[in-house]
């Protein structure tokens, strides 16, 4: 993908040069590349496939933002549209909702255009074209799995449409869309290589891992388990021994990464440090952890902090906890990227003191994943790659699908315990003999803490239909001792979350229904 950035730059440069030639202006539109001069060479095919990737990259720009519409992340300040979704105060005019519809369908249109035109090219390397077709079909599936999950029935468009045709499409049943996603990813996996020399592109493993996720979301347990097993059997992926460094520059392109977005500082960068890091290191604390996710991490002995025999001390709440807590969340007493100590207590008089500013975390916690000292001097210009799918998720998908199938065998426990017993995590193994219900709870907990701040919680609480249990109520933060030595817990002021079951499906955007009256609306909206 780093090479792809340069390729896209070439594409735009060619567009500019063509637009400057007066002889071409007489016959060819100067606001796009005409098919009369494009779709001639294999380079055109590469450039067009690269353009489809940009729509997936747009999703990565706000992928942690998915979690802020769940119970584990709070949006700060509360202006963004994700905050109103989290609070249950939104409708079909919400810009985040319309933006996700538009972005995904724009990606689908680009993919359909590629597949409709690529065979016009005079081919010298058929394997290249087959690979690019596989990548684009996988990308189109990526866009569709999000649409069908978010909106349910959606138009299933697989060819280029005219403007008039696009205003007459209707919503296809969700089942048909899930069927399409599954078959397309199978077809893509059949032609994609196990490894790509140009990292960041879809591989066989990425297509299968995406199918495993999609089928898990669709509740198609056997298909999810089978796809996850295929990824595991490829033998090219493994867990990085160090969870602590998993989201650092030194671990980019590790064997755990299955699909990511590749970034380059100064060329194609992101602002993840600025969004997540504490205010005292020149960042904005845009998405901050809640007490709920911090409390979810077990003690080092594997017991929940609510277990009377766990050894949990409310006055020293971060001691002897699952190591993934210290690797994922800045808590009071942690070292910051600049070497100073993070102190978010309200009376600390530091740059991170709760309540001292609107760009300070109102919960007293900050996300630590992706916050690297290399970006300290340029928090809005980061080159760290953002991971979309990693091997730990595949293992947990396999374990969950097997549990739902009631296939409670050693393979299930092995996958689950590999995640829990990563070298620098080493939580106690889950012993055999658990019931299906017990394993469901264990795996749901494991996904919550292992994949925290990676955009999965939003989808999980909706597909498990537990959002009505976990979303409503106040948002809380750190617990600390006040001047009288009494324990106090931060409550985000003026914020109460509510839930309505109609929210399990987003409303079809109002502007789309105004443009196309054939689009029906979801129940309750």
CSV table of C-alpha atoms in Angstrom, one decimal, residues 131 188-197 201-208 230-231 233-237 257-258:
chain,number,residue,atom,x,y,z
A,131,UNK,CA,-4.9,-11.3,-8.7
A,188,UNK,CA,-11.2,-14.1,-4.1
A,189,UNK,CA,-9.3,-16.5,-1.8
A,190,UNK,CA,-9.1,-19.0,-4.6
A,191,UNK,CA,-6.9,-16.7,-6.8
A,192,UNK,CA,-5.1,-14.6,-4.2
A,193,UNK,CA,-1.6,-15.5,-3.1
A,194,UNK,CA,-0.7,-16.4,0.4
A,195,UNK,CA,1.8,-13.5,0.5
A,196,UNK,CA,2.0,-10.3,-1.4
A,197,UNK,CA,5.3,-8.5,-2.2
A,201,UNK,CA,-2.9,-5.7,-0.2
A,202,UNK,CA,-5.5,-8.5,0.2
A,203,UNK,CA,-4.0,-12.0,0.4
A,204,UNK,CA,-5.7,-15.4,0.5
A,205,UNK,CA,-5.5,-15.3,4.3
A,206,UNK,CA,-7.1,-11.8,4.4
A,207,UNK,CA,-10.0,-12.9,2.2
A,208,UNK,CA,-10.6,-15.9,4.4
A,230,UNK,CA,-8.6,-22.3,6.8
A,231,UNK,CA,-6.7,-19.2,7.9
A,233,UNK,CA,-4.1,-24.0,8.4
A,234,UNK,CA,-2.2,-21.7,6.1
A,235,UNK,CA,0.6,-21.8,8.6
A,236,UNK,CA,1.7,-18.2,7.8
A,237,UNK,CA,0.2,-16.4,10.8
A,257,UNK,CA,-1.2,-8.8,11.0
A,258,UNK,CA,-3.5,-10.2,8.4
